[in-house]
Coordinates of C-alpha atoms and ligand atoms in Angstrom, one line a residue:
M7 CA -23.6 -45.5 -92.4
A8 CA -26.6 -43.8 -92.9
K9 CA -29.3 -41.6 -94.6
D10 CA -29.5 -40.5 -98.0
F11 CA -26.5 -42.9 -99.1
D12 CA -26.4 -46.1 -97.5
T13 CA -29.3 -47.3 -95.1
M14 CA -32.4 -45.8 -96.2
E15 CA -33.1 -47.6 -99.2
D16 CA -36.7 -49.1 -98.6
S17 CA -38.2 -50.2 -102.1
N18 CA -39.4 -53.8 -101.3
R19 CA -43.2 -53.5 -101.8
S20 CA -43.4 -57.4 -102.5
G21 CA -45.9 -58.1 -99.9
N22 CA -43.9 -61.4 -98.9
P23 CA -45.6 -63.0 -95.9
T24 CA -44.1 -62.0 -92.3
L25 CA -44.2 -64.2 -89.4
H26 CA -46.3 -63.1 -86.4
E27 CA -45.7 -65.9 -84.0
V28 CA -43.1 -64.5 -82.3
S29 CA -42.0 -66.4 -79.5
D30 CA -38.5 -66.1 -78.8
P31 CA -37.4 -68.1 -81.4
A32 CA -33.7 -67.4 -80.9
R33 CA -32.3 -69.0 -77.7
R34 CA -34.2 -72.2 -78.0
L35 CA -31.9 -73.8 -80.6
Y36 CA -28.1 -73.4 -80.0
L37 CA -27.4 -77.0 -79.6
Q38 CA -29.8 -77.1 -76.7
A39 CA -32.3 -78.1 -79.5
A40 CA -35.4 -78.4 -77.4
G41 CA -35.4 -82.2 -78.3
G42 CA -37.3 -81.9 -81.6
A43 CA -36.9 -84.9 -83.7
W44 CA -36.4 -82.7 -86.6
L45 CA -33.6 -81.4 -85.4
T46 CA -31.9 -84.2 -84.4
S47 CA -32.2 -85.6 -88.2
L48 CA -30.8 -82.2 -89.3
L49 CA -27.9 -82.5 -87.0
A50 CA -27.4 -86.2 -87.7
P51 CA -25.5 -85.8 -91.2
L52 CA -23.4 -83.0 -89.7
A53 CA -22.3 -85.2 -86.8
A54 CA -21.8 -88.0 -89.4
G55 CA -19.5 -85.7 -91.6
C56 CA -17.6 -84.4 -88.2
A57 CA -16.4 -88.2 -87.7
H58 CA -14.6 -88.0 -91.1
S59 CA -13.2 -84.3 -91.4
N60 CA -13.6 -82.3 -88.1
P61 CA -12.9 -78.9 -89.1
S62 CA -11.8 -78.0 -85.8
A63 CA -9.5 -80.6 -85.5
A64 CA -6.8 -79.0 -87.4
L65 CA -7.8 -75.5 -86.0
G66 CA -7.3 -76.1 -82.5
P67 CA -9.6 -75.0 -79.7
R68 CA -11.2 -71.5 -79.6
A69 CA -9.2 -69.1 -77.7
R70 CA -10.5 -67.3 -74.7
M71 CA -10.6 -63.4 -74.4
G72 CA -7.8 -62.3 -72.3
F73 CA -7.8 -58.3 -72.8
R74 CA -9.1 -55.5 -70.7
A75 CA -12.1 -54.1 -72.1
V76 CA -12.1 -50.0 -73.2
P77 CA -15.0 -48.1 -72.2
P78 CA -17.4 -46.5 -74.4
S79 CA -15.6 -42.9 -75.7
A80 CA -16.8 -39.8 -77.6
A81 CA -13.1 -38.5 -78.0
D82 CA -11.5 -37.9 -81.2
Q83 CA -9.1 -40.5 -81.3
L84 CA -8.9 -44.5 -81.5
V85 CA -8.6 -46.3 -78.6
V86 CA -7.5 -50.0 -77.8
P87 CA -6.7 -52.1 -74.7
P88 CA -3.8 -51.9 -72.3
G89 CA -0.8 -53.7 -73.8
Y90 CA -1.9 -53.1 -77.2
I91 CA -0.7 -50.6 -80.0
A92 CA -2.6 -49.2 -83.1
Q93 CA -0.8 -47.9 -86.1
V94 CA -2.3 -45.7 -88.8
L95 CA -1.5 -47.1 -92.2
A96 CA -2.5 -45.7 -95.6
P97 CA -4.9 -43.1 -95.4
W98 CA -6.9 -41.4 -98.2
G99 CA -4.6 -39.8 -100.7
E100 CA -1.5 -41.6 -100.1
P101 CA 0.4 -42.7 -103.2
I102 CA -0.2 -46.5 -103.7
G103 CA 3.2 -47.1 -104.9
I104 CA 2.7 -47.0 -108.9
A105 CA 6.3 -46.2 -110.0
A106 CA 5.2 -44.2 -112.8
H107 CA 3.3 -41.7 -110.5
M108 CA 3.5 -41.0 -106.6
P109 CA 1.8 -38.0 -106.2
A110 CA 2.1 -36.6 -102.6
F111 CA -1.1 -36.0 -100.7
A112 CA -2.2 -32.2 -100.6
R113 CA -3.8 -31.3 -97.4
D114 CA -6.1 -28.7 -99.3
A115 CA -7.6 -31.6 -101.5
S116 CA -5.6 -29.9 -104.3
N117 CA -4.6 -33.0 -106.0
S118 CA -5.8 -33.5 -109.4
A119 CA -8.3 -36.3 -110.8
H120 CA -5.2 -37.7 -112.2
D121 CA -3.2 -37.8 -109.0
Q122 CA -6.1 -39.2 -107.3
A123 CA -6.0 -42.5 -109.6
Y124 CA -2.6 -43.2 -108.4
Q125 CA -3.5 -42.4 -104.6
L126 CA -5.7 -44.7 -102.1
G127 CA -9.2 -43.8 -102.6
M128 CA -11.7 -42.4 -100.0
H129 CA -13.9 -44.2 -97.5
H130 CA -12.1 -47.0 -96.8
D131 CA -14.3 -50.3 -96.2
G132 CA -13.6 -54.1 -96.4
L133 CA -10.1 -55.4 -96.8
S134 CA -8.0 -58.6 -96.9
Y135 CA -4.5 -59.2 -95.9
F136 CA -3.3 -61.4 -98.6
P137 CA 0.6 -63.1 -97.4
L138 CA 3.3 -63.1 -99.8
E139 CA 5.1 -66.5 -99.7
G140 CA 2.8 -67.3 -96.6
S141 CA 4.2 -64.7 -94.5
S142 CA 2.7 -62.8 -91.5
A143 CA 5.3 -59.9 -92.0
H144 CA 5.1 -59.3 -95.7
G145 CA 1.9 -59.1 -97.9
L146 CA -0.6 -57.3 -100.0
I147 CA -3.8 -55.4 -98.7
A148 CA -6.6 -55.4 -101.0
L149 CA -9.1 -52.5 -100.1
N150 CA -12.6 -51.3 -100.8
H151 CA -13.3 -47.7 -101.1
E152 CA -16.9 -47.4 -100.7
Y153 CA -17.9 -43.9 -101.5
T154 CA -16.9 -40.5 -101.2
D155 CA -17.6 -37.1 -99.3
D156 CA -17.3 -34.7 -102.1
G157 CA -17.5 -31.7 -99.8
L158 CA -13.9 -33.0 -98.5
L159 CA -12.6 -34.3 -101.8
H160 CA -12.5 -31.0 -103.6
P161 CA -11.1 -27.8 -102.1
D162 CA -14.6 -26.1 -102.8
G163 CA -16.8 -29.0 -102.6
M164 CA -19.5 -30.0 -105.4
Q165 CA -20.2 -26.2 -106.0
P166 CA -20.1 -26.4 -108.7
M167 CA -19.5 -29.6 -110.0
T168 CA -17.3 -29.8 -113.0
A169 CA -16.1 -33.1 -115.3
E170 CA -12.8 -32.6 -113.3
K171 CA -14.7 -33.2 -110.0
V172 CA -16.7 -35.9 -111.3
R173 CA -13.6 -37.6 -112.6
K174 CA -11.5 -37.6 -109.4
S175 CA -14.7 -38.4 -107.4
Q176 CA -14.7 -41.5 -109.7
N177 CA -11.0 -42.0 -109.3
A178 CA -11.5 -42.0 -105.2
H179 CA -14.2 -44.7 -105.5
G180 CA -13.2 -48.7 -106.7
L181 CA -10.6 -50.5 -105.0
S182 CA -6.7 -50.6 -104.0
V183 CA -4.2 -53.0 -103.9
Y184 CA -0.9 -52.0 -101.8
E185 CA 2.1 -54.2 -100.5
V186 CA 3.0 -53.7 -96.8
R187 CA 5.9 -55.2 -94.5
L188 CA 6.6 -55.3 -90.9
R189 CA 10.0 -54.2 -90.0
E190 CA 11.1 -53.7 -86.3
G191 CA 7.7 -53.4 -85.0
R192 CA 6.1 -51.4 -87.4
W193 CA 4.1 -51.9 -90.7
E194 CA 4.9 -49.7 -93.5
M195 CA 3.7 -49.7 -97.4
V196 CA 6.2 -50.7 -99.9
R197 CA 6.5 -48.3 -102.6
P198 CA 6.8 -48.6 -105.5
S199 CA 5.5 -51.8 -105.8
K200 CA 4.8 -54.1 -108.6
Y201 CA 1.7 -55.2 -107.3
A202 CA 0.3 -51.6 -106.4
R203 CA -2.8 -51.2 -108.2
R204 CA -6.0 -49.1 -108.3
F205 CA -9.5 -50.0 -109.8
T206 CA -11.3 -46.9 -110.7
M207 CA -14.4 -46.2 -112.7
Q208 CA -12.4 -46.5 -115.7
T209 CA -11.0 -50.0 -115.1
P210 CA -12.4 -52.6 -117.4
F211 CA -14.1 -55.6 -115.7
T212 CA -15.4 -58.8 -117.4
V213 CA -18.9 -59.9 -117.0
A214 CA -19.2 -63.9 -116.5
G215 CA -21.8 -66.2 -115.3
P216 CA -25.7 -66.2 -116.8
A217 CA -25.8 -62.3 -117.1
A218 CA -22.8 -62.3 -119.4
G219 CA -23.9 -60.8 -122.8
H220 CA -27.9 -60.5 -121.9
P221 CA -29.7 -58.3 -123.7
L222 CA -30.4 -56.3 -120.4
M223 CA -26.5 -55.7 -119.9
R224 CA -26.1 -54.2 -123.3
T225 CA -25.5 -50.6 -123.7
A226 CA -24.3 -48.3 -126.4
A227 CA -20.8 -48.3 -125.2
D228 CA -20.9 -52.1 -124.8
P229 CA -23.2 -53.7 -127.4
A230 CA -22.0 -57.1 -126.5
G231 CA -22.7 -56.7 -122.6
L232 CA -19.6 -58.2 -121.7
R233 CA -17.5 -55.6 -120.3
V234 CA -18.0 -53.0 -117.9
L235 CA -15.9 -49.9 -117.0
G236 CA -15.7 -49.8 -113.0
T237 CA -17.2 -50.9 -109.9
L238 CA -19.4 -48.8 -107.4
N239 CA -19.9 -48.4 -103.9
N240 CA -17.6 -51.4 -102.8
C241 CA -18.4 -52.4 -99.4
A242 CA -17.4 -55.6 -97.8
S243 CA -14.7 -58.0 -98.6
S244 CA -13.5 -61.3 -98.4
Q245 CA -10.8 -63.8 -99.6
T246 CA -11.6 -66.8 -101.2
P247 CA -9.7 -70.2 -100.5
W248 CA -8.4 -70.1 -103.8
G249 CA -6.5 -66.8 -103.0
T250 CA -8.6 -64.1 -104.5
Y251 CA -10.5 -61.0 -103.0
L252 CA -14.5 -60.7 -103.5
S253 CA -16.0 -57.3 -103.1
G254 CA -19.5 -56.3 -102.9
E255 CA -21.0 -53.5 -104.8
E256 CA -23.5 -52.1 -102.5
N257 CA -25.5 -48.5 -102.9
W258 CA -24.9 -48.5 -106.6
A259 CA -28.4 -47.2 -107.0
N260 CA -27.7 -44.1 -105.5
Y261 CA -25.3 -42.8 -108.5
F262 CA -27.9 -42.8 -111.3
A263 CA -30.7 -40.4 -112.3
A264 CA -33.6 -42.2 -113.2
G265 CA -35.6 -39.2 -114.2
P266 CA -39.1 -37.9 -113.0
Q267 CA -41.0 -41.4 -113.8
P268 CA -38.5 -44.3 -113.1
S269 CA -39.5 -47.6 -114.6
A270 CA -41.0 -50.2 -112.1
H271 CA -37.5 -52.3 -112.6
H272 CA -35.7 -48.9 -111.5
K273 CA -38.0 -48.1 -108.9
R274 CA -37.6 -51.9 -107.3
W275 CA -34.0 -51.3 -107.1
G276 CA -34.2 -47.9 -105.4
L277 CA -33.2 -45.6 -108.2
R278 CA -34.5 -41.9 -107.7
E279 CA -35.2 -39.1 -110.0
K280 CA -31.7 -37.5 -109.2
S281 CA -28.3 -39.0 -108.5
S282 CA -26.5 -38.1 -104.9
Y283 CA -23.4 -37.6 -107.1
Q284 CA -24.0 -35.3 -109.6
W285 CA -21.9 -37.6 -112.0
D286 CA -24.7 -37.7 -114.7
G287 CA -24.3 -34.5 -115.6
H288 CA -20.8 -35.0 -116.9
D289 CA -20.7 -38.8 -117.5
E290 CA -23.5 -40.0 -119.7
R291 CA -23.5 -43.5 -118.3
F292 CA -25.1 -42.6 -115.0
N293 CA -28.1 -40.9 -116.8
A294 CA -30.5 -43.9 -116.5
E295 CA -33.4 -42.6 -118.5
R296 CA -31.0 -42.4 -121.6
N297 CA -28.8 -45.4 -120.7
P298 CA -31.9 -47.7 -118.8
N299 CA -29.5 -51.0 -118.8
E300 CA -26.5 -49.3 -117.2
P301 CA -27.7 -49.9 -113.8
N302 CA -28.0 -53.3 -114.2
R303 CA -24.1 -53.7 -114.6
Y304 CA -23.7 -52.8 -111.3
G305 CA -24.8 -54.9 -107.9
W306 CA -22.4 -57.7 -108.5
V307 CA -20.0 -59.5 -106.5
V308 CA -16.6 -58.7 -108.2
E309 CA -13.3 -61.1 -108.0
V310 CA -10.0 -59.5 -107.9
D311 CA -6.7 -61.3 -108.1
P312 CA -4.4 -59.2 -106.4
Y313 CA -1.4 -61.3 -106.9
D314 CA -1.5 -60.8 -110.3
P315 CA -1.4 -57.1 -111.3
E316 CA -2.3 -57.9 -114.9
S317 CA -5.2 -60.0 -114.3
T318 CA -8.7 -58.6 -115.3
P319 CA -11.3 -58.3 -112.5
I320 CA -14.8 -60.2 -113.0
K321 CA -18.2 -59.4 -112.3
R322 CA -19.7 -62.9 -111.0
T323 CA -23.5 -62.8 -112.0
A324 CA -24.3 -66.2 -110.8
L325 CA -24.2 -65.0 -107.5
G326 CA -27.2 -62.9 -108.2
R327 CA -27.4 -59.1 -108.2
A328 CA -28.3 -56.9 -105.0
A329 CA -27.4 -54.1 -102.9
H330 CA -24.4 -56.4 -102.3
E331 CA -22.7 -55.8 -98.7
G332 CA -20.4 -58.5 -99.6
A333 CA -19.7 -62.3 -100.2
W334 CA -18.3 -65.0 -97.8
V335 CA -16.9 -68.4 -99.2
A336 CA -17.4 -71.8 -97.1
L337 CA -16.2 -75.1 -98.7
T338 CA -18.4 -78.3 -98.7
R339 CA -16.4 -81.3 -97.6
D340 CA -16.1 -82.3 -101.2
Q341 CA -14.8 -78.9 -102.0
R342 CA -17.9 -77.2 -103.9
A343 CA -17.6 -73.4 -103.0
V344 CA -20.6 -72.2 -101.0
V345 CA -20.9 -68.3 -101.4
Y346 CA -22.9 -66.5 -98.6
S347 CA -24.1 -62.7 -99.1
G348 CA -26.8 -60.5 -98.3
E349 CA -28.1 -57.2 -99.1
D350 CA -27.8 -54.1 -97.1
A351 CA -31.3 -52.5 -97.9
R352 CA -34.3 -52.4 -95.6
F353 CA -36.6 -55.5 -96.0
E354 CA -34.2 -57.2 -98.7
Y355 CA -32.7 -60.8 -98.4
I356 CA -30.1 -63.0 -97.7
Y357 CA -28.4 -65.4 -100.7
K358 CA -26.3 -68.4 -101.1
F359 CA -24.8 -70.0 -104.1
V360 CA -23.5 -73.5 -104.5
S361 CA -21.0 -74.0 -107.0
R362 CA -21.2 -76.9 -109.4
D363 CA -17.8 -77.8 -109.6
R364 CA -15.1 -78.6 -106.8
M365 CA -12.0 -76.0 -106.0
R366 CA -9.1 -76.9 -107.6
P367 CA -5.4 -76.7 -106.7
G368 CA -3.7 -74.0 -108.4
G369 CA -5.0 -70.7 -107.0
A370 CA -7.0 -68.2 -109.2
K371 CA -6.2 -69.5 -112.5
A372 CA -7.2 -72.8 -111.6
N373 CA -10.7 -71.7 -110.5
R374 CA -11.3 -69.1 -113.1
E375 CA -14.8 -70.5 -113.8
L376 CA -15.6 -71.8 -110.4
L377 CA -18.3 -69.3 -109.2
D378 CA -19.6 -69.0 -112.8
H379 CA -21.8 -72.3 -112.7
G380 CA -23.9 -73.5 -109.7
T381 CA -27.3 -72.7 -107.9
L382 CA -28.2 -69.4 -106.3
Y383 CA -30.6 -69.8 -103.4
V384 CA -32.5 -67.1 -101.1
A385 CA -33.2 -67.6 -97.6
R386 CA -36.7 -68.0 -96.0
F387 CA -36.5 -68.2 -92.0
Y388 CA -39.5 -69.9 -90.3
A389 CA -40.7 -69.1 -86.8
D390 CA -39.9 -72.3 -85.4
G391 CA -36.2 -72.0 -85.6
R392 CA -35.8 -73.8 -89.1
G393 CA -35.1 -72.4 -92.4
R394 CA -35.0 -73.4 -96.2
W395 CA -33.2 -72.2 -98.9
L396 CA -35.3 -71.3 -102.0
P397 CA -33.6 -72.1 -105.6
L398 CA -33.6 -68.9 -107.9
V399 CA -33.3 -71.4 -110.8
H400 CA -35.1 -70.1 -114.0
G401 CA -38.0 -72.3 -114.9
Q402 CA -38.7 -73.5 -111.5
G403 CA -41.9 -72.3 -109.4
P404 CA -42.8 -68.9 -110.6
L405 CA -39.6 -67.9 -112.2
T406 CA -41.0 -68.4 -116.0
A407 CA -40.9 -66.4 -118.8
A408 CA -44.8 -65.9 -118.3
N409 CA -44.1 -64.2 -115.1
G410 CA -41.4 -62.2 -116.8
F411 CA -38.0 -64.2 -116.3
A412 CA -37.0 -64.9 -119.8
D413 CA -34.1 -67.0 -118.6
Q414 CA -31.2 -67.4 -116.0
G415 CA -29.9 -64.1 -117.0
E416 CA -33.0 -62.5 -116.2
V417 CA -33.3 -64.1 -112.8
V418 CA -30.0 -62.9 -111.6
I419 CA -30.2 -59.5 -112.9
K420 CA -33.6 -59.3 -111.2
A421 CA -32.9 -61.2 -108.1
R422 CA -34.8 -59.1 -105.8
Q423 CA -37.9 -59.8 -108.2
A424 CA -37.4 -63.4 -108.2
S425 CA -37.0 -63.5 -104.6
D426 CA -40.1 -61.5 -103.9
A427 CA -42.0 -64.2 -106.0
L428 CA -40.3 -66.8 -104.0
G429 CA -41.5 -65.5 -100.8
A430 CA -38.2 -65.1 -99.4
T431 CA -37.6 -63.4 -95.7
R432 CA -37.3 -59.9 -95.6
M433 CA -34.7 -59.2 -93.3
D434 CA -33.6 -55.9 -91.2
R435 CA -30.5 -54.9 -93.4
P436 CA -28.2 -57.8 -93.8
E437 CA -24.5 -56.3 -93.6
W438 CA -21.6 -59.0 -92.8
L439 CA -21.5 -62.7 -92.8
S440 CA -18.9 -64.8 -91.3
I441 CA -18.5 -68.7 -91.1
D442 CA -17.2 -70.2 -88.0
P443 CA -14.8 -72.8 -89.6
R444 CA -14.9 -74.8 -86.0
T445 CA -18.8 -75.2 -86.0
R446 CA -20.0 -74.4 -89.5
W447 CA -22.5 -71.9 -88.0
V448 CA -23.0 -69.3 -90.5
Y449 CA -23.3 -65.7 -88.6
C450 CA -25.1 -62.6 -90.3
T451 CA -25.5 -59.0 -89.0
L452 CA -28.5 -57.2 -89.5
T453 CA -27.6 -53.9 -88.5
N454 CA -30.9 -52.2 -88.0
N455 CA -34.1 -51.3 -89.6
T456 CA -36.2 -48.5 -87.8
S457 CA -39.0 -48.9 -90.7
R458 CA -39.7 -52.4 -89.4
G459 CA -43.4 -52.4 -87.6
Q460 CA -44.1 -48.9 -88.7
P461 CA -47.3 -48.2 -90.3
G462 CA -47.7 -49.5 -94.0
Q463 CA -44.4 -51.3 -93.4
P464 CA -43.6 -55.0 -92.8
G465 CA -44.2 -56.2 -89.1
V466 CA -42.0 -58.2 -86.7
D467 CA -41.1 -61.7 -87.5
A468 CA -39.3 -64.6 -85.9
A469 CA -36.1 -63.7 -87.4
N470 CA -36.4 -59.8 -87.3
P471 CA -38.3 -59.7 -84.0
R472 CA -38.3 -56.0 -83.1
A473 CA -40.3 -53.2 -84.3
N474 CA -38.3 -49.9 -85.0
N475 CA -35.2 -51.9 -84.7
A476 CA -32.8 -49.0 -84.1
M477 CA -30.1 -51.3 -82.3
G478 CA -29.7 -54.5 -85.1
H479 CA -28.9 -58.0 -84.2
I480 CA -26.7 -60.9 -85.2
I481 CA -28.4 -64.1 -86.6
R482 CA -26.8 -67.1 -87.1
W483 CA -27.5 -70.5 -88.7
L484 CA -26.5 -74.2 -89.3
E485 CA -26.7 -76.1 -92.6
A486 CA -28.4 -79.5 -92.6
G487 CA -25.8 -81.8 -93.5
D488 CA -23.0 -79.5 -95.3
H489 CA -23.0 -75.9 -96.6
D490 CA -24.7 -77.1 -99.7
G491 CA -27.9 -78.1 -97.4
E492 CA -31.4 -76.8 -98.5
T493 CA -32.4 -76.3 -95.0
F494 CA -31.0 -75.3 -91.8
V495 CA -32.0 -74.2 -88.2
W496 CA -31.2 -70.8 -86.8
N497 CA -31.3 -68.6 -83.8
H498 CA -30.2 -65.3 -82.9
L499 CA -26.4 -64.7 -81.5
V500 CA -27.5 -61.4 -79.7
L501 CA -30.0 -58.6 -79.9
A502 CA -28.0 -55.5 -79.8
G503 CA -29.0 -52.5 -77.5
D504 CA -28.5 -50.9 -74.2
P505 CA -30.2 -52.4 -71.1
A506 CA -30.9 -49.2 -69.8
N507 CA -33.3 -47.9 -72.5
T508 CA -36.6 -47.2 -71.8
R509 CA -37.9 -48.4 -74.9
P510 CA -38.2 -52.4 -74.2
E511 CA -37.1 -53.2 -77.8
A512 CA -34.2 -51.2 -77.6
R513 CA -32.7 -52.9 -74.6
G514 CA -31.3 -56.0 -76.2
D515 CA -29.5 -59.2 -74.5
V516 CA -26.0 -58.3 -74.7
Q517 CA -23.9 -60.3 -72.2
G518 CA -21.2 -57.9 -71.4
D519 CA -20.3 -54.6 -73.1
F520 CA -23.4 -53.3 -74.9
F521 CA -23.3 -52.0 -78.5
G522 CA -25.8 -51.1 -81.5
S523 CA -25.6 -51.4 -84.9
P524 CA -23.5 -54.2 -85.9
D525 CA -22.0 -54.2 -89.5
G526 CA -18.4 -55.5 -89.7
L527 CA -18.0 -59.0 -88.6
G528 CA -14.9 -61.6 -89.0
F529 CA -13.5 -64.7 -87.1
S530 CA -9.6 -64.4 -86.2
P531 CA -7.5 -67.6 -86.7
N532 CA -8.0 -68.4 -82.9
G533 CA -11.6 -68.5 -83.1
L534 CA -12.8 -65.1 -81.6
L535 CA -15.8 -63.2 -83.2
W536 CA -15.0 -59.5 -84.2
I537 CA -18.1 -57.4 -84.3
Q538 CA -17.9 -53.8 -85.7
T539 CA -20.3 -51.1 -85.7
D540 CA -21.8 -48.5 -87.8
A541 CA -24.1 -46.3 -86.1
S542 CA -24.9 -43.0 -88.2
A543 CA -23.8 -39.5 -87.2
T544 CA -27.5 -38.6 -86.4
Q545 CA -27.6 -41.6 -83.7
M546 CA -24.1 -41.5 -82.0
N547 CA -23.8 -40.3 -78.3
Q548 CA -27.7 -39.5 -78.7
G549 CA -31.0 -40.8 -77.5
E550 CA -30.8 -44.4 -77.2
Y551 CA -27.2 -44.5 -78.0
A552 CA -26.0 -41.8 -75.5
R553 CA -24.2 -44.2 -73.5
I554 CA -22.7 -46.4 -76.6
G555 CA -20.1 -44.0 -77.7
N556 CA -18.2 -43.7 -80.7
N557 CA -18.6 -46.5 -83.3
Q558 CA -16.3 -49.3 -82.0
M559 CA -15.3 -53.0 -82.2
L560 CA -15.9 -55.8 -80.0
V561 CA -15.2 -59.6 -79.5
C562 CA -17.7 -62.0 -78.9
D563 CA -16.9 -65.7 -77.7
P564 CA -19.8 -67.5 -79.6
D565 CA -19.8 -70.4 -77.5
T566 CA -20.4 -68.4 -74.2
R567 CA -22.0 -65.3 -75.8
E568 CA -19.9 -63.2 -73.8
I569 CA -19.2 -59.6 -75.6
R570 CA -16.2 -57.6 -74.7
R571 CA -15.3 -54.0 -76.3
F572 CA -11.9 -54.2 -77.9
L573 CA -11.8 -50.7 -79.4
T574 CA -13.5 -47.2 -79.9
G575 CA -13.0 -45.1 -83.0
P576 CA -12.8 -41.6 -83.5
V577 CA -15.7 -38.8 -83.6
N578 CA -18.5 -40.0 -86.3
C579 CA -16.4 -42.6 -88.0
E580 CA -17.3 -46.2 -88.8
I581 CA -15.1 -49.0 -88.0
T582 CA -15.4 -51.5 -90.4
G583 CA -12.9 -54.1 -92.3
V584 CA -11.5 -56.8 -90.4
S585 CA -8.7 -59.2 -91.4
F586 CA -5.8 -60.9 -89.6
T587 CA -2.2 -61.9 -90.6
P588 CA -2.1 -66.0 -90.7
D589 CA -0.5 -66.2 -87.2
G590 CA -2.9 -64.0 -85.9
R591 CA -0.7 -61.4 -84.4
N592 CA -1.6 -58.4 -86.6
L593 CA -5.1 -57.1 -87.0
F594 CA -5.7 -54.8 -89.9
I595 CA -9.3 -52.6 -90.1
S596 CA -10.4 -49.2 -91.7
V597 CA -11.6 -46.3 -90.1
Q598 CA -14.1 -44.9 -92.3
H599 CA -15.0 -41.4 -92.9
P600 CA -13.9 -39.9 -89.2
G601 CA -15.8 -36.5 -88.7
E602 CA -18.9 -37.4 -91.0
T603 CA -21.5 -34.8 -90.6
P604 CA -24.8 -35.6 -90.2
S605 CA -25.8 -35.0 -93.9
E606 CA -22.8 -37.1 -95.2
R607 CA -21.3 -34.3 -97.0
S608 CA -18.8 -32.1 -95.3
D609 CA -18.9 -28.2 -95.5
P610 CA -15.5 -27.2 -97.5
R611 CA -15.3 -24.2 -95.5
Q612 CA -15.4 -26.1 -92.1
P613 CA -13.5 -29.5 -93.3
R614 CA -12.3 -30.2 -89.7
R615 CA -15.6 -29.5 -88.0
F616 CA -16.2 -32.7 -86.1
S617 CA -12.9 -34.7 -86.5
N618 CA -9.3 -34.0 -87.7
W619 CA -8.0 -37.6 -87.4
P620 CA -5.6 -38.9 -87.8
D621 CA -3.1 -36.2 -89.3
R622 CA -4.3 -33.6 -86.5
H623 CA -2.6 -30.9 -88.8
P624 CA -4.0 -27.5 -88.1
D625 CA -4.7 -27.2 -91.9
G626 CA -5.6 -30.8 -92.6
R627 CA -8.8 -32.7 -93.0
P628 CA -9.8 -36.0 -91.5
R629 CA -9.3 -39.0 -93.8
S630 CA -10.1 -42.7 -93.7
A631 CA -7.3 -44.8 -93.1
N632 CA -6.1 -48.6 -92.6
V633 CA -5.2 -49.1 -88.9
V634 CA -2.9 -52.2 -88.2
I635 CA -3.1 -53.5 -84.3
R636 CA -0.4 -55.6 -82.4
R637 CA 0.2 -56.3 -79.4
L638 CA 3.3 -54.6 -77.3
D639 CA 4.5 -58.2 -76.3
G640 CA 3.8 -59.6 -80.1
G641 CA 1.1 -62.0 -78.7
E642 CA -2.2 -63.2 -80.6
I643 CA -4.5 -60.6 -80.6
G644 CA -7.6 -60.9 -78.5
T645 CA -6.4 -63.6 -76.2
Ligands
FEO722 FE1 -21.9 -50.3 -96.8 FE2 -23.9 -51.8 -95.7 O1 -22.4 -50.9 -95.2
CA723 CA1 -19.8 -45.7 -93.4
CA724 CA1 -23.6 -50.2 -92.4
CA725 CA1 -21.0 -52.1 -93.8

C-alpha cells in the first residue's frame, strides 16, 4: 500500500555506494553457476552438509502446480480457481471471543472504543495458523492489524478527532489471537475461547535484548525503559520453530508528531512535523517533541506466545530496529536460530540475526531468551552475484563511541545509521521473506521503488536493477555453508511487470501470469511459493498496471520459475498474509482494506464508494477479513 502511510518513506541520505556494473546479474547463478571457482567453494560446504542432513529428504519432492489460472479481474469480488472455495472468516469488528464481552459489529461504525478492544481490529495483514494438538482442523489464528482507515472506523470520520476516537483507533491496531475449527467443510470462529486475546496500544510489552533499559528507551512514563504499552503498524508475520508468533512494527513513524524541526535522528527515521493519525492531540506519548525517546520504543520485532493467554509479549531488540515488515526464522544444522528481516522503506536494508544459543525442546518457555543473544548483520549485494553480511557489532569497524554508537544498545536502536556507516546495499523496499526448506534459498520481495534513478536519488545497482522501479522484483540468495554463513550467492527469481508495457523497465521477465508490486510471500508445505501483491489504489488498473487487475495471489514453482495466478481480490484491496494448515489442505489469507481510496482515508459520507466487500449490505461498509481457501475435493492446495 502506499502514499502517505506505507510506501513513501525515503529518509536514507547515507550516500552509500551503488553498483553501476549492471550486467544481468540475475540469471547467471541459479546453480548453473557459470563455473566460477568461488561459487564452487561457497557451495561445497552446503553440499557436504546436505549429505548428512538433507532438509528435503523429510519433506518429499516439490509438488507441481495443478490448478487452472484465474484471469485478471477488476470486479468487487474474490475469485479462486475452479474446484476451490473461499470462505470469509473473521472480518474487522467481529467479537473475538473473550467471554466477558462479545459486542456485535455495528454496521454504522458506532461501536465504542471499549467494544473495539474486544473485537477484531482493522486492516488485517500477516497471520499464522497455530495447530492445537497438531490438528489441521482446530487451531488458533494469530493476526496483525496493520493500521486503520479512520474515515471508516468512526461514523463521522476524523472531524473532529476526539479522545474516544483516538482510543478506538488505538484499539483497532495491534494483534489478535482467535480460535478456529473446521466443521462439516466450513471453518468457524470458536467463541468464547480461553485463547481469545487482543493486543492494543494499552497492552504491556517487555523490552528484551541489548536495548532493554537503555537511556534512549527511557521515558517519563517508563523511567526504566523496560516496558512499552502497545505495538504499532504490525505488518508481516511468521511462526517460529518453537511455536511463537513474530510480528514486525513497520510504519510506526507516521504516528508521531516530531514538530517543525525534527532532530537528525528523528529525520533519519522518517518522522515528520505532523502525525497522520492525530493521536498526539489526545495521547502525549505521540508528541515526539516532548517525548523524543518514545519513537525508539517502536520499530521492533515482537514475539507472542499464542498458546499461553497469560504470557507477556516481548520486543526483541537484538534483531535491530527498523520499519520492520516482519521476521522469518531458519535453523542452522546445529539448531541455532537465524532470523531474516528487512525494512519496507525506499533505499533501506535487509538484515539477519544469528542466535548464540541453540533452540531447545520445550516450546516458547524453553526458548524465552533465544532471540536476545547473538549477532546482527546487514546485507551487501555485490555486482558479481556474491554478497556479504556485515556485522552490526559495537566496537567493530565504524560502530564506535567516537562515531555516535555508545554501546550495542545504541547500535540496534540506530540500526539504520549503523547500516549507513557500514555501506550496506540500499534496496527497493524489502517486504516479506521466505526460506525454502528444500533448498535453503532465501527469497525476499522488493515491492517497488519509483524513486530509484530519479534526479538526486540513488541509481540502479545489480540487486536493484531498474530505474523508476514501479513493478518490483523478487531476489533470492543461498548462504555459504549454512544459514549462519557470512557470504552468499544471489540472483533474481523474477522481475515483475507486464511484457506489453512500452517502457522497457516496466516489462519484467515473468514466465506465466504477469503481476506487479510483490509483497506477501510464503512456501506451502508442498514446496510451492505463494506471491501476494500490493499495488496501491493509485496504480491499480491504470497505466502500466492497466492489464494487471486487482491485487492478487500467484503461485510460483521456484525450480522452473513458472508463475500462475491463483486468486484475485475485490476492488482496491491488498492480498496479504499466507498460512497453511500442516496438511496443506487449508490456506488462510488476509484481504486488507477493500475499497481503499486513493488518499487511503475514506470519506465517511461515502463508505461504499469503491467496495462493499464482503457484507454487501446496503447500509454496510467494506471490512478487512481473513479468508480460508479449500479444495472442493478436500485435496492439497495448489496441486
Ligand atoms: Fe505493510 Fe510493507 O507492507
Ligand atoms: Ca495495504
Ligand atoms: Ca506493501
Ligand atoms: Ca506488506
